[in-house]
mmCIF file of C-alpha atoms in Angstrom:
data_model
loop_
_atom_site.group_PDB
_atom_site.id
_atom_site.type_symbol
_atom_site.label_atom_id
_atom_site.label_comp_id
_atom_site.label_asym_id
_atom_site.label_seq_id
_atom_site.Cartn_x
_atom_site.Cartn_y
_atom_site.Cartn_z
ATOM 1 C CA GLU A 17 115.295 125.498 92.245
ATOM 2 C CA ALA A 18 113.064 123.910 89.596
ATOM 3 C CA GLU A 19 109.692 122.708 90.830
ATOM 4 C CA VAL A 20 106.659 120.856 89.587
ATOM 5 C CA ALA A 21 103.747 123.285 89.263
ATOM 6 C CA GLN A 22 100.109 122.324 89.781
ATOM 7 C CA SER A 23 96.868 124.236 89.650
ATOM 8 C CA PRO A 24 94.462 124.797 91.155
ATOM 9 C CA ARG A 25 95.657 124.126 94.683
ATOM 10 C CA TYR A 26 92.130 123.610 95.923
ATOM 11 C CA LYS A 27 88.919 122.684 94.139
ATOM 12 C CA ILE A 28 85.411 122.267 95.486
ATOM 13 C CA THR A 29 82.822 120.854 93.142
ATOM 14 C CA GLU A 30 79.468 119.167 93.234
ATOM 15 C CA LYS A 31 79.044 115.568 92.230
ATOM 16 C CA SER A 32 78.324 114.989 88.547
ATOM 17 C CA GLN A 33 80.300 118.088 87.593
ATOM 18 C CA ALA A 34 83.495 117.997 85.550
ATOM 19 C CA VAL A 35 86.855 118.999 87.042
ATOM 20 C CA ALA A 36 90.305 119.392 85.545
ATOM 21 C CA PHE A 37 93.750 119.626 87.076
ATOM 22 C CA TRP A 38 96.885 120.953 85.424
ATOM 23 C CA CYS A 39 100.518 120.001 85.943
ATOM 24 C CA ASP A 40 103.736 121.492 84.571
ATOM 25 C CA PRO A 41 106.719 119.217 85.278
ATOM 26 C CA ILE A 42 110.293 120.256 85.920
ATOM 27 C CA SER A 43 111.826 121.413 82.651
ATOM 28 C CA GLY A 44 113.457 118.541 80.792
ATOM 29 C CA HIS A 45 111.679 115.803 82.712
ATOM 30 C CA ALA A 46 110.324 113.358 80.163
ATOM 31 C CA THR A 47 108.342 111.209 82.589
ATOM 32 C CA LEU A 48 105.227 112.552 84.261
ATOM 33 C CA TYR A 49 103.008 110.815 86.826
ATOM 34 C CA TRP A 50 99.588 111.512 88.309
ATOM 35 C CA TYR A 51 98.823 110.103 91.753
ATOM 36 C CA ARG A 52 95.739 110.089 93.942
ATOM 37 C CA GLN A 53 96.178 110.289 97.701
ATOM 38 C CA ILE A 54 93.194 109.518 99.894
ATOM 39 C CA LEU A 55 93.311 111.052 103.357
ATOM 40 C CA GLY A 56 95.403 108.942 105.697
ATOM 41 C CA GLN A 57 96.958 106.850 102.932
ATOM 42 C CA GLY A 58 99.991 106.926 100.692
ATOM 43 C CA PRO A 59 99.771 108.117 97.081
ATOM 44 C CA GLU A 60 98.670 105.637 94.435
ATOM 45 C CA LEU A 61 99.642 105.920 90.791
ATOM 46 C CA LEU A 62 96.863 106.743 88.352
ATOM 47 C CA VAL A 63 98.785 107.263 85.111
ATOM 48 C CA GLN A 64 102.344 107.580 83.844
ATOM 49 C CA PHE A 65 103.476 109.386 80.690
ATOM 50 C CA GLN A 66 106.756 109.085 78.845
ATOM 51 C CA ASP A 67 106.861 112.243 76.733
ATOM 52 C CA GLU A 68 103.364 112.377 75.189
ATOM 53 C CA SER A 69 102.677 108.639 75.413
ATOM 54 C CA VAL A 70 100.830 106.802 78.168
ATOM 55 C CA VAL A 71 103.099 104.146 79.681
ATOM 56 C CA ASP A 72 100.808 102.897 82.441
ATOM 57 C CA ASP A 73 97.158 103.742 83.052
ATOM 58 C CA SER A 74 96.151 100.423 84.562
ATOM 59 C CA GLN A 75 94.851 102.078 87.756
ATOM 60 C CA LEU A 76 93.054 104.940 86.031
ATOM 61 C CA PRO A 77 89.237 104.619 86.254
ATOM 62 C CA LYS A 78 88.769 105.178 82.574
ATOM 63 C CA ASP A 79 85.003 105.469 82.694
ATOM 64 C CA ARG A 80 85.331 108.871 84.321
ATOM 65 C CA PHE A 81 89.018 109.833 84.370
ATOM 66 C CA SER A 82 91.113 110.951 81.433
ATOM 67 C CA ALA A 83 94.634 112.308 81.160
ATOM 68 C CA GLU A 84 96.585 113.880 78.363
ATOM 69 C CA ARG A 85 100.028 115.296 77.701
ATOM 70 C CA LEU A 86 99.617 116.460 74.146
ATOM 71 C CA LYS A 87 102.996 118.120 73.550
ATOM 72 C CA GLY A 88 104.951 116.024 75.999
ATOM 73 C CA VAL A 89 105.340 118.884 78.468
ATOM 74 C CA ASP A 90 102.410 119.883 80.676
ATOM 75 C CA SER A 91 99.516 117.591 81.429
ATOM 76 C CA THR A 92 95.829 117.708 82.321
ATOM 77 C CA LEU A 93 93.867 115.212 84.406
ATOM 78 C CA LYS A 94 90.097 115.341 84.062
ATOM 79 C CA ILE A 95 87.261 113.775 86.000
ATOM 80 C CA GLN A 96 83.801 113.691 84.466
ATOM 81 C CA PRO A 97 81.478 113.232 86.228
ATOM 82 C CA ALA A 98 82.965 113.686 89.689
ATOM 83 C CA GLU A 99 81.729 111.394 92.459
ATOM 84 C CA LEU A 100 81.858 111.808 96.234
ATOM 85 C CA GLY A 101 84.570 109.145 96.461
ATOM 86 C CA ASP A 102 86.874 111.204 94.253
ATOM 87 C CA SER A 103 87.561 113.597 97.125
ATOM 88 C CA ALA A 104 91.322 113.326 97.592
ATOM 89 C CA MET A 105 94.660 114.998 96.946
ATOM 90 C CA TYR A 106 95.828 114.712 93.342
ATOM 91 C CA LEU A 107 99.588 114.848 93.041
ATOM 92 C CA CYS A 108 101.717 115.261 89.952
ATOM 93 C CA ALA A 109 105.346 114.139 89.814
ATOM 94 C CA SER A 110 108.074 114.150 87.203
ATOM 95 C CA SER A 111 111.428 112.477 86.658
ATOM 96 C CA LEU A 112 114.281 112.760 84.204
ATOM 97 C CA SER A 113 113.957 109.426 82.448
ATOM 98 C CA SER A 114 112.060 106.186 82.491
ATOM 99 C CA GLY A 115 113.466 103.168 84.306
ATOM 100 C CA GLY A 116 116.732 102.807 86.140
ATOM 101 C CA ALA A 117 117.843 104.761 89.148
ATOM 102 C CA LYS A 118 115.703 107.859 89.066
ATOM 103 C CA THR A 119 113.798 109.989 91.501
ATOM 104 C CA GLN A 120 110.291 111.376 91.251
ATOM 105 C CA TYR A 121 109.787 114.989 92.285
ATOM 106 C CA PHE A 122 106.318 116.014 93.367
ATOM 107 C CA GLY A 123 104.250 119.138 92.983
ATOM 108 C CA PRO A 124 102.150 120.752 95.746
ATOM 109 C CA GLY A 125 99.029 118.830 94.746
ATOM 110 C CA THR A 126 95.394 119.739 94.171
ATOM 111 C CA ARG A 127 92.994 119.069 97.031
ATOM 112 C CA LEU A 128 89.611 118.085 95.594
ATOM 113 C CA LEU A 129 86.416 118.094 97.599
ATOM 114 C CA VAL A 130 83.299 116.708 95.950
ATOM 115 C CA LEU A 131 80.014 117.687 97.609
ATOM 116 C CA ALA Q 29 103.938 91.609 94.965
ATOM 117 C CA GLN Q 30 105.498 94.665 96.524
ATOM 118 C CA LYS Q 31 104.420 95.920 99.917
ATOM 119 C CA VAL Q 32 105.595 98.615 102.300
ATOM 120 C CA THR Q 33 104.573 98.620 105.941
ATOM 121 C CA GLN Q 34 104.907 101.607 108.221
ATOM 122 C CA ALA Q 35 103.530 100.215 111.452
ATOM 123 C CA GLN Q 36 103.735 103.499 113.352
ATOM 124 C CA THR Q 37 100.681 105.544 112.441
ATOM 125 C CA GLU Q 38 101.513 108.492 114.678
ATOM 126 C CA ILE Q 39 104.503 109.469 116.794
ATOM 127 C CA SER Q 40 104.731 112.418 119.159
ATOM 128 C CA VAL Q 41 108.001 113.621 120.640
ATOM 129 C CA VAL Q 42 109.283 116.680 122.426
ATOM 130 C CA GLU Q 43 111.752 118.920 120.644
ATOM 131 C CA LYS Q 44 115.382 117.742 120.788
ATOM 132 C CA GLU Q 45 114.408 114.106 121.247
ATOM 133 C CA ASP Q 46 115.657 111.556 118.748
ATOM 134 C CA VAL Q 47 113.000 109.640 116.844
ATOM 135 C CA THR Q 48 113.103 106.609 114.543
ATOM 136 C CA LEU Q 49 110.504 105.910 111.879
ATOM 137 C CA ASP Q 50 110.223 102.268 110.886
ATOM 138 C CA CYS Q 51 109.781 100.900 107.373
ATOM 139 C CA VAL Q 52 109.527 97.226 106.444
ATOM 140 C CA TYR Q 53 109.174 96.126 102.849
ATOM 141 C CA GLU Q 54 108.392 93.017 100.837
ATOM 142 C CA THR Q 55 109.542 92.336 97.305
ATOM 143 C CA ARG Q 56 110.597 89.440 95.097
ATOM 144 C CA ASP Q 57 112.810 91.646 92.959
ATOM 145 C CA THR Q 58 116.567 91.322 93.381
ATOM 146 C CA THR Q 59 117.097 94.910 92.295
ATOM 147 C CA TYR Q 60 114.924 97.588 93.827
ATOM 148 C CA TYR Q 61 114.977 101.107 95.212
ATOM 149 C CA LEU Q 62 113.818 102.477 98.535
ATOM 150 C CA PHE Q 63 112.774 106.051 99.165
ATOM 151 C CA TRP Q 64 111.723 108.350 101.974
ATOM 152 C CA TYR Q 65 109.532 111.389 101.388
ATOM 153 C CA LYS Q 66 108.321 114.089 103.764
ATOM 154 C CA GLN Q 67 104.839 115.576 103.422
ATOM 155 C CA PRO Q 68 104.403 118.765 105.455
ATOM 156 C CA PRO Q 69 100.929 120.239 106.048
ATOM 157 C CA SER Q 70 101.216 122.196 102.796
ATOM 158 C CA GLY Q 71 100.834 118.907 100.942
ATOM 159 C CA GLU Q 72 103.784 118.481 98.627
ATOM 160 C CA LEU Q 73 105.929 115.374 98.907
ATOM 161 C CA VAL Q 74 109.548 116.332 99.503
ATOM 162 C CA PHE Q 75 112.184 113.828 98.423
ATOM 163 C CA LEU Q 76 114.614 112.906 101.200
ATOM 164 C CA ILE Q 77 116.613 109.886 100.041
ATOM 165 C CA ARG Q 78 116.876 107.073 97.491
ATOM 166 C CA ARG Q 79 118.742 103.860 98.211
ATOM 167 C CA ASN Q 80 119.296 100.943 95.836
ATOM 168 C CA SER Q 81 119.226 97.339 96.990
ATOM 169 C CA PHE Q 82 122.939 96.791 96.421
ATOM 170 C CA ASP Q 83 124.013 99.594 98.687
ATOM 171 C CA GLU Q 84 123.531 98.713 102.340
ATOM 172 C CA GLN Q 85 125.696 101.502 103.669
ATOM 173 C CA ASN Q 86 123.954 103.666 106.204
ATOM 174 C CA GLU Q 87 123.640 107.303 105.249
ATOM 175 C CA ILE Q 88 123.727 110.463 107.302
ATOM 176 C CA SER Q 89 122.608 113.884 106.148
ATOM 177 C CA GLY Q 90 122.720 116.483 108.884
ATOM 178 C CA ARG Q 91 120.232 115.439 111.549
ATOM 179 C CA TYR Q 92 118.811 112.696 109.315
ATOM 180 C CA SER Q 93 120.158 109.159 109.089
ATOM 181 C CA TRP Q 94 118.962 106.008 107.418
ATOM 182 C CA ASN Q 95 119.591 102.375 108.350
ATOM 183 C CA PHE Q 96 119.097 99.879 105.500
ATOM 184 C CA GLN Q 97 119.152 96.225 106.539
ATOM 185 C CA LYS Q 98 118.443 93.751 103.764
ATOM 186 C CA SER Q 99 118.443 90.826 106.204
ATOM 187 C CA THR Q 100 115.353 92.205 107.934
ATOM 188 C CA SER Q 101 113.903 94.018 104.884
ATOM 189 C CA SER Q 102 113.932 97.282 106.759
ATOM 190 C CA PHE Q 103 114.833 100.855 105.864
ATOM 191 C CA ASN Q 104 114.466 102.912 109.017
ATOM 192 C CA PHE Q 105 114.786 106.681 109.295
ATOM 193 C CA THR Q 106 116.128 108.487 112.350
ATOM 194 C CA ILE Q 107 115.878 112.184 113.107
ATOM 195 C CA THR Q 108 118.364 113.342 115.714
ATOM 196 C CA ALA Q 109 117.557 116.307 117.945
ATOM 197 C CA SER Q 110 114.107 116.739 116.435
ATOM 198 C CA GLN Q 111 112.723 120.206 115.730
ATOM 199 C CA VAL Q 112 109.193 121.539 115.406
ATOM 200 C CA VAL Q 113 109.784 121.974 111.663
ATOM 201 C CA ASP Q 114 110.213 118.209 111.378
ATOM 202 C CA SER Q 115 106.488 117.782 112.053
ATOM 203 C CA ALA Q 116 105.042 116.130 108.959
ATOM 204 C CA VAL Q 117 103.876 112.827 107.533
ATOM 205 C CA TYR Q 118 106.775 110.680 106.388
ATOM 206 C CA PHE Q 119 106.384 108.079 103.662
ATOM 207 C CA CYS Q 120 108.589 105.144 102.841
ATOM 208 C CA ALA Q 121 108.317 103.828 99.279
ATOM 209 C CA LEU Q 122 109.592 100.904 97.219
ATOM 210 C CA SER Q 123 110.137 100.624 93.487
ATOM 211 C CA ALA Q 124 111.653 98.026 91.183
ATOM 212 C CA THR Q 125 112.198 100.447 88.319
ATOM 213 C CA GLY Q 126 111.903 103.949 89.712
ATOM 214 C CA ASP Q 127 108.482 104.212 88.088
ATOM 215 C CA ASP Q 128 106.242 101.846 90.018
ATOM 216 C CA MET Q 129 106.429 103.452 93.440
ATOM 217 C CA ARG Q 130 104.604 101.584 96.188
ATOM 218 C CA PHE Q 131 104.110 103.834 99.203
ATOM 219 C CA GLY Q 132 103.497 102.888 102.799
ATOM 220 C CA ALA Q 133 100.584 104.426 104.677
ATOM 221 C CA GLY Q 134 102.845 107.018 106.265
ATOM 222 C CA THR Q 135 103.830 107.968 109.806
ATOM 223 C CA ARG Q 136 102.609 111.261 111.200
ATOM 224 C CA LEU Q 137 105.347 112.838 113.322
ATOM 225 C CA THR Q 138 104.480 115.628 115.731
ATOM 226 C CA VAL Q 139 107.326 117.457 117.422
ATOM 227 C CA LYS Q 140 106.182 119.545 120.359
ATOM 228 C CA PRO Q 141 108.140 122.559 121.564
#
């Protein structure tokens, strides 16, 4: 069964350092999403890609966060510099198309701890 | 504005008991989609069901069943004869397009042997 892949699974870093997370969506899924999930809360969307283009990054803290999906397949989310409040689970999801009746499928996530 | 409320923060049951997880939503959209996801301790969100606003038929899948009531803006999830493997956090979510998912805060279900 096809799955969304993410790495690393766990990351510990010190504040002010740079971190990067990688996501490989299910093959053929044109839409890719990055979510942040703070402990005890539901996921919140950070950025959405349709192929290589950003569709929605309204909730992405652009002063320190960046995301790219250069070839419209895998994607990288970067934080520079990391802050203590960035400690969270970062989830990647993908879906077949944009809009309409579709379902997002999630990867295993990257747990980030900023010290 | 869209909002999803899962009032039950934590539920604990003994194996084989039935359990219902509540989900109440708010939206001004006439067309929308409701979802349930399961998040086991490993962290990934596992898709369970999608329901569109025009389909109020209840659905059953094995031990899982869902009750969608538009009149009360609720989309409740029942697990029959619960098992230890059902222990997880369950999220209800709402979306107008399939993209803009608004998740509830989740309900942590613990099933004790």
